[in-house]
mmCIF file of C-alpha atoms and ligand atoms in Angstrom:
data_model
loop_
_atom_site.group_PDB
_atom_site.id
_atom_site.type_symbol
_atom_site.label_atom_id
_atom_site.label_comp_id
_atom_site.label_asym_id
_atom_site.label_seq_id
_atom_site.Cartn_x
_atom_site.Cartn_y
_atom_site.Cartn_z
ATOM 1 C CA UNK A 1 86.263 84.756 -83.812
ATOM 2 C CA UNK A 2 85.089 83.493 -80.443
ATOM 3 C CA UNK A 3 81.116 83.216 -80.108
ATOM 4 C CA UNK A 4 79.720 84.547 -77.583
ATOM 5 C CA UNK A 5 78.388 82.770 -74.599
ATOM 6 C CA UNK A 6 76.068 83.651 -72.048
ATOM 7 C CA UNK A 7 75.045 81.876 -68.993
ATOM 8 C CA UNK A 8 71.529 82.188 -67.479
ATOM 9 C CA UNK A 9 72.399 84.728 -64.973
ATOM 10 C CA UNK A 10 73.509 86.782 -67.969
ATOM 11 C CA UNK A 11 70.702 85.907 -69.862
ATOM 12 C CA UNK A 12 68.452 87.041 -66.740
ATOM 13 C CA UNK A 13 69.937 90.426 -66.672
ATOM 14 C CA UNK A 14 69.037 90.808 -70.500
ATOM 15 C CA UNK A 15 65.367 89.979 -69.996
ATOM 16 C CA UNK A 16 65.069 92.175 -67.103
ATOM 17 C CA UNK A 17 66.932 95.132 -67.594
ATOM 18 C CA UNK A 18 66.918 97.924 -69.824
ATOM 19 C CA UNK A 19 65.728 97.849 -73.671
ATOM 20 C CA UNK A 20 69.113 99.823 -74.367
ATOM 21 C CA UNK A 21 71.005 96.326 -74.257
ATOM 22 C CA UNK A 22 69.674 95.692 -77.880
ATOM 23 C CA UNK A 23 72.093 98.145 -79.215
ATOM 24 C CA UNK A 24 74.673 95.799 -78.504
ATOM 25 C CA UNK A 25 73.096 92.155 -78.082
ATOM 26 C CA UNK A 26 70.817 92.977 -82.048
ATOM 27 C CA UNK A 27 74.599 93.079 -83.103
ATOM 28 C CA UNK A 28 76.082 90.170 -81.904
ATOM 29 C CA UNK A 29 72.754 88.267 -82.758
ATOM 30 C CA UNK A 30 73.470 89.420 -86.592
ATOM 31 C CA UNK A 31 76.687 88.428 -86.879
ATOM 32 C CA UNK A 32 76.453 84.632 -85.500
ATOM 33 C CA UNK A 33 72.481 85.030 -87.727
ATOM 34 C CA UNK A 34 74.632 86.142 -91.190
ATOM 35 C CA UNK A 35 77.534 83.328 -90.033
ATOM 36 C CA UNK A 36 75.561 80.515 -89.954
ATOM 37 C CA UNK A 37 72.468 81.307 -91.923
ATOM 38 C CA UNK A 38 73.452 83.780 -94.613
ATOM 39 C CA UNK A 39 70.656 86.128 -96.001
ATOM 40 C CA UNK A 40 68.012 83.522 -95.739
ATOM 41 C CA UNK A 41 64.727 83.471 -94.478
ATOM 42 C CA UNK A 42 63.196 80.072 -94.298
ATOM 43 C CA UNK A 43 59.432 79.736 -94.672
ATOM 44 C CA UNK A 44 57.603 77.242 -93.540
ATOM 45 C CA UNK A 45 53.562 76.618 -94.513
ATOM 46 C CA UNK A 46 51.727 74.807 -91.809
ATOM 47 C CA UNK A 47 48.978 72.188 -92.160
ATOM 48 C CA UNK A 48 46.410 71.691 -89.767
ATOM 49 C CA UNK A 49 45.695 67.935 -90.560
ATOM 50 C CA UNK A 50 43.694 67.333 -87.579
ATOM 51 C CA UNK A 51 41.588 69.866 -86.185
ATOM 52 C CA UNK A 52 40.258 69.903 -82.756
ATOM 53 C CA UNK A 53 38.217 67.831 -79.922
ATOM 54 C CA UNK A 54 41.771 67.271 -78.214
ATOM 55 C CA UNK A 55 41.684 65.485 -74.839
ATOM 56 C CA UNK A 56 44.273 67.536 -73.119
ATOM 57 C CA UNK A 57 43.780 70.780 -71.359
ATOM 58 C CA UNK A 58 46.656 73.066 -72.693
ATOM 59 C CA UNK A 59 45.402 76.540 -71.596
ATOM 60 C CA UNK A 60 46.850 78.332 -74.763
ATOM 61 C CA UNK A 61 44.967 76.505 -76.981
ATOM 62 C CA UNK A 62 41.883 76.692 -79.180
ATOM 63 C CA UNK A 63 41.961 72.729 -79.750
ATOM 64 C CA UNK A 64 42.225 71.867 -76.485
ATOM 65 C CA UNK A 65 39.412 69.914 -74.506
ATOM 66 C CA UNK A 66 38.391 73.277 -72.552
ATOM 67 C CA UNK A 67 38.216 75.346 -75.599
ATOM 68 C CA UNK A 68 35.294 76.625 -76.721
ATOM 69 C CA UNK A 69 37.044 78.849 -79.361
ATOM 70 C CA UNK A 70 34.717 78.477 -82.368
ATOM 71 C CA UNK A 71 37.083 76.578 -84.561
ATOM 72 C CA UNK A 72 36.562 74.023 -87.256
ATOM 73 C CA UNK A 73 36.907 70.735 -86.069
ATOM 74 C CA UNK A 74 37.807 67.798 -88.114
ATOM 75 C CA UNK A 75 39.292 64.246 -88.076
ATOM 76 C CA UNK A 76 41.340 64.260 -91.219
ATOM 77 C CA UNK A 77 41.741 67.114 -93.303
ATOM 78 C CA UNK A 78 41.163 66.079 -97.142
ATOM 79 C CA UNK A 79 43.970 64.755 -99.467
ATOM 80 C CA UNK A 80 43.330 67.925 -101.961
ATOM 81 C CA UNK A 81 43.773 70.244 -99.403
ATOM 82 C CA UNK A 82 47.230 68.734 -97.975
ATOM 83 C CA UNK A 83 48.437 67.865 -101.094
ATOM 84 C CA UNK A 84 47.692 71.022 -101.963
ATOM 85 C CA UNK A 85 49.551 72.858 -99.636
ATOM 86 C CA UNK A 86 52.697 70.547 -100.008
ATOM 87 C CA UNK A 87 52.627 71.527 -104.206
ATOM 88 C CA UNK A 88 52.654 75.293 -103.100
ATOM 89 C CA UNK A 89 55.698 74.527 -100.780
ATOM 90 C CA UNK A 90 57.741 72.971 -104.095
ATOM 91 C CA UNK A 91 55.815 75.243 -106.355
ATOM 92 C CA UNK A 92 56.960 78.928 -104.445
ATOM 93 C CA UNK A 93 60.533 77.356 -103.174
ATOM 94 C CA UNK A 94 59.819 77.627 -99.905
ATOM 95 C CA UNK A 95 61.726 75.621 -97.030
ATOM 96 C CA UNK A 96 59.591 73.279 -95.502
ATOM 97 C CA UNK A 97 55.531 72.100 -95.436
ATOM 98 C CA UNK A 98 54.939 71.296 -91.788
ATOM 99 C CA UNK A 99 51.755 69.598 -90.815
ATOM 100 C CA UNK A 100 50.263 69.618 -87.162
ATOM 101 C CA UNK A 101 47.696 67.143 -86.065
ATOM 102 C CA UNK A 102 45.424 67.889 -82.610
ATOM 103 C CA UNK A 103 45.526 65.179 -80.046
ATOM 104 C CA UNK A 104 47.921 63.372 -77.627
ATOM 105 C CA UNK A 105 47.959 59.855 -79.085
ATOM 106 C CA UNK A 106 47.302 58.229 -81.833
ATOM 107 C CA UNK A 107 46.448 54.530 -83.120
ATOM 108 C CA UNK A 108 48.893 52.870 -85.145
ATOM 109 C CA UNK A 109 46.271 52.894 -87.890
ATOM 110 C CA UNK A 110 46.335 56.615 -87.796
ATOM 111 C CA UNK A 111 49.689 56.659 -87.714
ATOM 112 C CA UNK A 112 49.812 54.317 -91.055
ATOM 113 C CA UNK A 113 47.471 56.608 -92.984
ATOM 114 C CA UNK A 114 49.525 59.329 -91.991
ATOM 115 C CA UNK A 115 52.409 57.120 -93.168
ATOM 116 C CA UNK A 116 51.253 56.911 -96.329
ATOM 117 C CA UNK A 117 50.227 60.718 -96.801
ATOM 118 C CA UNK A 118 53.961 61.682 -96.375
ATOM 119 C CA UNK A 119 55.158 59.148 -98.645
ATOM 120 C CA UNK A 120 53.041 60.825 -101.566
ATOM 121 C CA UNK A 121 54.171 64.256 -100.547
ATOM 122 C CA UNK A 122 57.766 63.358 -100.116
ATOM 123 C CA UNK A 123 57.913 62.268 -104.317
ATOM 124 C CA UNK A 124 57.883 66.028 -104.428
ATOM 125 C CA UNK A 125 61.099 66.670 -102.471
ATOM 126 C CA UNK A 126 59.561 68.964 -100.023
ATOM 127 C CA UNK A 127 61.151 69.235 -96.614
ATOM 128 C CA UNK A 128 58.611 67.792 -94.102
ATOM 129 C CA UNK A 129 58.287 68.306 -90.313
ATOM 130 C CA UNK A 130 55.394 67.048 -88.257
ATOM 131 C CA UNK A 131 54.257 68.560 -84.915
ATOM 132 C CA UNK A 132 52.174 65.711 -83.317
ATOM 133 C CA UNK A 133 51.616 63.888 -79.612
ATOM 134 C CA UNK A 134 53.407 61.436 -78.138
ATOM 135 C CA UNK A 135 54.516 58.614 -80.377
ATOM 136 C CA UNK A 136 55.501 55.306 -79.748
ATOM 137 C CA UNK A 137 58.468 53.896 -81.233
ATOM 138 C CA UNK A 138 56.942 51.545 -83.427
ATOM 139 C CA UNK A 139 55.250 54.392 -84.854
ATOM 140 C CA UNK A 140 58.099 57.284 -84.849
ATOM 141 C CA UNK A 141 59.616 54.159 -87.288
ATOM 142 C CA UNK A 142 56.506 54.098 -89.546
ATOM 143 C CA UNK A 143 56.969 57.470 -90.206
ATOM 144 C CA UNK A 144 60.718 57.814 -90.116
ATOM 145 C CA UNK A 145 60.510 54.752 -93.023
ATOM 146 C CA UNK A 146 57.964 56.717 -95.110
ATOM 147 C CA UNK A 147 60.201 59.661 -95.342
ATOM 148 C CA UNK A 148 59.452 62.390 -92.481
ATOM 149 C CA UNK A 149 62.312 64.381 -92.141
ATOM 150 C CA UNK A 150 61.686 66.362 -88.636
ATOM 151 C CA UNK A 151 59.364 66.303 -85.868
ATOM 152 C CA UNK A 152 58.457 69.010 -83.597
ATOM 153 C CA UNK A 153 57.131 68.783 -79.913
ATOM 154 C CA UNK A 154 57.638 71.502 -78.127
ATOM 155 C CA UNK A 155 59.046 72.128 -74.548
ATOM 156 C CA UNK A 156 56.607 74.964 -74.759
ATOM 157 C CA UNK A 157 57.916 76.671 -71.311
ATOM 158 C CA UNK A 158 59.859 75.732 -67.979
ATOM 159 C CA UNK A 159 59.639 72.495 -65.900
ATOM 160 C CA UNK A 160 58.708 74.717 -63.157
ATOM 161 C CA UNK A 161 55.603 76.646 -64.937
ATOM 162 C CA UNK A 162 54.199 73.853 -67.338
ATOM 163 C CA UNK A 163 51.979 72.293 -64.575
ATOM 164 C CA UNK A 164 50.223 75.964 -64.983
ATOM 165 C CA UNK A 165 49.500 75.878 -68.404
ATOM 166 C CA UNK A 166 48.402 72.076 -68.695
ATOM 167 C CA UNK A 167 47.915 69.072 -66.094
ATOM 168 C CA UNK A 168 46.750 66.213 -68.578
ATOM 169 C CA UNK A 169 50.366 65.493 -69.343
ATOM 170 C CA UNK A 170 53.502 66.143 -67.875
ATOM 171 C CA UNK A 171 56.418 67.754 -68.975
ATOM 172 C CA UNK A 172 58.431 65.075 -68.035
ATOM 173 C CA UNK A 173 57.015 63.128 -70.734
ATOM 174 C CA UNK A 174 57.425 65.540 -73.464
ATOM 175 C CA UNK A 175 61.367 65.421 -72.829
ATOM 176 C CA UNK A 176 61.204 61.640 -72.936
ATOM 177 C CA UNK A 177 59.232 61.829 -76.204
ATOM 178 C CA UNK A 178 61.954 64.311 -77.818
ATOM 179 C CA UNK A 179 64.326 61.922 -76.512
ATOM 180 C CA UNK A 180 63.287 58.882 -78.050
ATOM 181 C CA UNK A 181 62.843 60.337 -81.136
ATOM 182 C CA UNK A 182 66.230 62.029 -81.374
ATOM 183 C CA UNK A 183 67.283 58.382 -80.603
ATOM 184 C CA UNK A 184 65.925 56.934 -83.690
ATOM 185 C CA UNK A 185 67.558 59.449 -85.915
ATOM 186 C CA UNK A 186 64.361 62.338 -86.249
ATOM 187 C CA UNK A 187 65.320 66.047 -86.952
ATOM 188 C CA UNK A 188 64.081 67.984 -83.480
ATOM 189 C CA UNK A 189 62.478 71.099 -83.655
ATOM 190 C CA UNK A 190 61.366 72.194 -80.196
ATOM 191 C CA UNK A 191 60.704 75.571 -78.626
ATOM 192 C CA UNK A 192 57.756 77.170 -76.719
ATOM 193 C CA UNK A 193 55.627 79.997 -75.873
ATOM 194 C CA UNK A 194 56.139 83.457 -74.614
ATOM 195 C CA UNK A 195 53.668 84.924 -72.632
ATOM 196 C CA UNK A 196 51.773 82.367 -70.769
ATOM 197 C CA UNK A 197 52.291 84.697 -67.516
ATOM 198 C CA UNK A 198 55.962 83.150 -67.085
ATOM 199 C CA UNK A 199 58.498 85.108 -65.837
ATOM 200 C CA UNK A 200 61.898 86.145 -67.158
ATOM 201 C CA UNK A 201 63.579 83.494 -65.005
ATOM 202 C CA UNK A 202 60.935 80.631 -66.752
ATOM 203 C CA UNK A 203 62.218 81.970 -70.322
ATOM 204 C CA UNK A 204 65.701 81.194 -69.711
ATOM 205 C CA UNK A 205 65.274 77.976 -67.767
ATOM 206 C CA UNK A 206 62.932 76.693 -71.481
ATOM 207 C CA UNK A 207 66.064 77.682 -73.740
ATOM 208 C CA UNK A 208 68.640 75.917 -71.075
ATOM 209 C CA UNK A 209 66.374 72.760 -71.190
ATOM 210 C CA UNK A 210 66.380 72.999 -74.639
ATOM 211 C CA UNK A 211 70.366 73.166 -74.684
ATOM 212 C CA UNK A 212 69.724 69.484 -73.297
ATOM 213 C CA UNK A 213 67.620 68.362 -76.181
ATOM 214 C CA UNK A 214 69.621 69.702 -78.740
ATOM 215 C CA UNK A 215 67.129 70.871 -81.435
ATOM 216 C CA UNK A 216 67.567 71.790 -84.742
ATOM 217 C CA UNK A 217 65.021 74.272 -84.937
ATOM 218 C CA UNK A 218 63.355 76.181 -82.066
ATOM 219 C CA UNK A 219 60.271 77.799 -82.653
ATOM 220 C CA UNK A 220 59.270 80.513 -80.782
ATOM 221 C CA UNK A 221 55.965 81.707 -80.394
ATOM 222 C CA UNK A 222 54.716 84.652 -78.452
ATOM 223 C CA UNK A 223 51.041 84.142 -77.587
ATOM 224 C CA UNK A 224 47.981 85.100 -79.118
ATOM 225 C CA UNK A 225 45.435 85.013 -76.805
ATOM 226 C CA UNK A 226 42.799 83.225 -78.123
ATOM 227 C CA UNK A 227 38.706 84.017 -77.286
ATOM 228 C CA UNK A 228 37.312 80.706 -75.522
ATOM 229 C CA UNK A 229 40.481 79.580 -74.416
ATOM 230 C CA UNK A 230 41.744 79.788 -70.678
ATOM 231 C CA UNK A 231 44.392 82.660 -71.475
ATOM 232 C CA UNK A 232 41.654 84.279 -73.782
ATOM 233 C CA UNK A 233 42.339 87.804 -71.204
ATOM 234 C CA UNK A 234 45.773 87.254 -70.374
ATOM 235 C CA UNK A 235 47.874 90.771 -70.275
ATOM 236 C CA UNK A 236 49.895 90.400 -72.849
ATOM 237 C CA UNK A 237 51.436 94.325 -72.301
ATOM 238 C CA UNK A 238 55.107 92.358 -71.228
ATOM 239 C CA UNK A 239 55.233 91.269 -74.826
ATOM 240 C CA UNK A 240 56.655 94.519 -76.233
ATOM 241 C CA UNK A 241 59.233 94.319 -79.275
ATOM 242 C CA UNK A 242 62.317 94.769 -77.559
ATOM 243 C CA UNK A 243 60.671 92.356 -75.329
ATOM 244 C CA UNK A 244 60.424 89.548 -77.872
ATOM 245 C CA UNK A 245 63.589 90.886 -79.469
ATOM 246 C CA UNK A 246 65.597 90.001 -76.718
ATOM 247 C CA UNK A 247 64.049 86.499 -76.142
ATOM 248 C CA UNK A 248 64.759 85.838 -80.023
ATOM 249 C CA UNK A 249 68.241 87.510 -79.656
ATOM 250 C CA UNK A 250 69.143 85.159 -76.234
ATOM 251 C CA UNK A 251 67.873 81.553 -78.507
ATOM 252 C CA UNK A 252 70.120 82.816 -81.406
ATOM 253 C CA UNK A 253 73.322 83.365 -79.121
ATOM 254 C CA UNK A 254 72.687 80.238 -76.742
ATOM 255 C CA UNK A 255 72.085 78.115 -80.226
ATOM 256 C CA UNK A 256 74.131 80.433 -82.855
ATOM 257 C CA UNK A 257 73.810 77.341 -85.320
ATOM 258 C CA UNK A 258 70.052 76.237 -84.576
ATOM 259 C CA UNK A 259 67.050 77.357 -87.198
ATOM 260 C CA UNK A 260 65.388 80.652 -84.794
ATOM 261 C CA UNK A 261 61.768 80.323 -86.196
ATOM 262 C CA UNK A 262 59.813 83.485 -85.246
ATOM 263 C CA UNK A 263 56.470 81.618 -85.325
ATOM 264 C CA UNK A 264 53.297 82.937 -83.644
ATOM 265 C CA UNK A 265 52.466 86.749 -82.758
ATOM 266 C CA UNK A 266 55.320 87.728 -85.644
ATOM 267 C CA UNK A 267 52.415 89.424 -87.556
ATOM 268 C CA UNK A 268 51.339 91.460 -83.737
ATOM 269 C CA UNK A 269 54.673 91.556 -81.660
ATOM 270 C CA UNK A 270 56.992 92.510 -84.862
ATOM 271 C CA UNK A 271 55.368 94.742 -86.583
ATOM 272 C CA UNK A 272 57.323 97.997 -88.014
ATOM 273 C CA UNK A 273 60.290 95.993 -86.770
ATOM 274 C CA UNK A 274 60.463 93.329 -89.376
ATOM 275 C CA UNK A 275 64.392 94.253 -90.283
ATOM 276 C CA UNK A 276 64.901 94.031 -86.499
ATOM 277 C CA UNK A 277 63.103 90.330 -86.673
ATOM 278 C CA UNK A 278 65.276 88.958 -89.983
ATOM 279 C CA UNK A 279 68.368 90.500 -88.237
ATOM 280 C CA UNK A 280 67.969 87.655 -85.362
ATOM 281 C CA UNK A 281 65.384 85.219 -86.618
ATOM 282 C CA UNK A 282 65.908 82.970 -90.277
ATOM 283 C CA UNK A 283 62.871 81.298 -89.998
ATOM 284 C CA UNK A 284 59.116 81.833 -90.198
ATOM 285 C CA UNK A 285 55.670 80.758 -91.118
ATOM 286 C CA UNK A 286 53.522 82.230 -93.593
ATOM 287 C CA UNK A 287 49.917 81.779 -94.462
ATOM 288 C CA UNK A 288 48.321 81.800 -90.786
ATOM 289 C CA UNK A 289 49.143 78.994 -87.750
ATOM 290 C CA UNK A 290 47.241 76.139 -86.439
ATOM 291 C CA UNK A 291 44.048 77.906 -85.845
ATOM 292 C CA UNK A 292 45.263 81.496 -86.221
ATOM 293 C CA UNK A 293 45.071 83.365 -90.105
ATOM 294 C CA UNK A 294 48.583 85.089 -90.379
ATOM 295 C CA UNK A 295 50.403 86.885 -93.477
ATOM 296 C CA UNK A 296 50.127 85.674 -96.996
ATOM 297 C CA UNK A 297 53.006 84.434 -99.057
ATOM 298 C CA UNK A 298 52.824 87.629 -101.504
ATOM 299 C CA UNK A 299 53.567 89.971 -98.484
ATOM 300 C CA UNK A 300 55.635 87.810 -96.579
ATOM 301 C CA UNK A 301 58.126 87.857 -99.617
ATOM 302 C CA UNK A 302 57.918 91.389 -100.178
ATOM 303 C CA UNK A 303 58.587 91.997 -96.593
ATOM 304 C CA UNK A 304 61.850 89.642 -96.527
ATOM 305 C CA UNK A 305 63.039 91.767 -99.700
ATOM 306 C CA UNK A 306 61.926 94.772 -98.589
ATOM 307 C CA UNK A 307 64.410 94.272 -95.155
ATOM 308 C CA UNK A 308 67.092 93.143 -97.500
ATOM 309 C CA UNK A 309 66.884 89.613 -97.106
ATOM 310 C CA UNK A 310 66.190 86.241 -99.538
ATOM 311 C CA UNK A 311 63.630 83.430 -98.672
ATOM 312 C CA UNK A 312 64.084 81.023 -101.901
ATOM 313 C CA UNK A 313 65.291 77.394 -101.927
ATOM 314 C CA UNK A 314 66.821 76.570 -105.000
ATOM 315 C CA UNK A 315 65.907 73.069 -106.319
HETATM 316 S S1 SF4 B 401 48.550 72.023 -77.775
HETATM 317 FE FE1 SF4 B 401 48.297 69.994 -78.726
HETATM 318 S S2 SF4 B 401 48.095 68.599 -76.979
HETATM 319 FE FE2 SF4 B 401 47.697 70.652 -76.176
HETATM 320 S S3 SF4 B 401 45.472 70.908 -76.335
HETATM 321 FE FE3 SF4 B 401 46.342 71.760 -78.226
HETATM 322 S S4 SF4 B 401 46.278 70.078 -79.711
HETATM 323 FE FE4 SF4 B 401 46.013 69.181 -77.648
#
């Protein structure tokens, strides 16, 4: 059977119009969902390795350089706390341990500690993905050669909005980054934000960019506006569920066999509509975000069940 395909004046009409067009689009989302990813939710647990005092001015976040969101700031988060986290992700069978680091870029000495803190976690098999700056090649290679299996960066919204949510980099140079890295052979996951005070038309132009990149996972997140930040009162009343249902529902048809990671705000913008979520989505976090607390594993596995769906890797 033919997948569907929608083009972005289609995908437009979906964001804009009526809530109704769920009954048919939460569907079609399922079917290409239950084709390509079975059953399965995959949960990720997310490291914050490095904490804060970033130099750039991203107006989302709490580690950014105009933040004064009272978070905890450190340089290197310890070796029993990372390792730690990566045990729990063989331990509970869960799909991946990614690890985030604050900051823009990095010296290749960081880069070589870093290096050698995925080699250790990778004798334990886990699945690692690492959400970091802008890397040179030399050092994309370091960590390639010590075992990292994915790297995110994220597009986090349109060309044409990004210079409204941050101006110490462009997003020119983010695509260049995902580029390079795709180049030397890296697992992408990119996605973005929802809820920045875009508009409809800025949510489809993201996922068409990211039909360029060609990720293999696209997180979405839809914001949390966080006190001290920039976006700290931003009206977030747009973000309804069928809102967010829809933007889930339009990544999973544009990228039927991508990994749809429903990733920040799925604990605010989802709940009571969890089945609606797992019917669309086949990836998530657990255990909180960068700087954000979130569900815990216990009731993020009863809530998979509960909706009829599995989250264990076997092995
Ligand atoms: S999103 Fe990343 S680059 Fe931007 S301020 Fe936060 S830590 Fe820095």
């Amino acid at each position: 059977m033919e997948n569907l395909i929608l083009n972005r004046a289609e995908c437009l009409r979906i964001l804009n119009g009526d809530d109704d067009i769920l009954e048919s689009l939460l569907p079609e989302a399922y079917k290409l969902r239950t084709r390509y990813k079975g059953n399965r939710v995959s949960i990720q647990l997310l490291t914050n390795v490095r904490s804060g005092n970033c130099t750039q001015n991203c107006a989302y976040c709490a580690q950014s350089k105009d933040s004064q969101a009272p978070i905890e700031k450190y340089r290197e988060i310890s070796d029993k706390t990372l390792y730690g986290h990566n045990d729990m992700v063989k331990e509970f069978h869960l799909a991946r341990h990614c690890i985030g680091l604050s900051g823009i870029r990095f010296a290749d000495s960081d880069i070589e500690k870093l290096a050698a803190r995925i080699r250790k976690m990778k004798e334990k098999e886990t699945q690692i993905c690492c959400s970091i700056g802008f890397l040179t090649e030399k050092q994309a290679l370091l960590l390639k050669d010590a075992g990292l299996d994915r790297i995110n960066h994220n597009l986090n919204s349109s060309r044409n909005f990004y210079p409204n949510i941050c101006t110490t980099h462009t997003y020119q140079e983010r695509i260049d980054n995902l580029k390079m890295l795709k180049g030397l052979g890296f697992e992408i996951c990119s996605g973005g934000i929802v809820g920045l005070g875009e508009s409809a038309e800025d949510v489809v132009d993201m996922l068409f960019e990211l039909k360029e990149i060609g990720p293999n996972s696209i997180p979405i997140n839809f914001l949390l506006p966080i006190e001290g930040t920039r976006l700290a009162q931003k009206d977030i009343s747009k973000l309804t569920s069928a809102y967010c249902l829809k933007v889930l529902c339009l990544a999973r048809i544009l990228f039927p066999e991508v990994d749809i990671r429903c990733a920040a705000g799925r604990e605010v913008y989802f709940k009571g509509h969890e089945k609606e979520l797992f019917m669309v989505a086949d990836s998530i976090f657990a255990s909180g975000y960068l700087t954000e607390s979130g569900q815990g594993l216990e009731e993020t596995f009863r809530q998979i069940e509960q909706a009829g769906f599995t989250w264990r890797i076997e092995g």
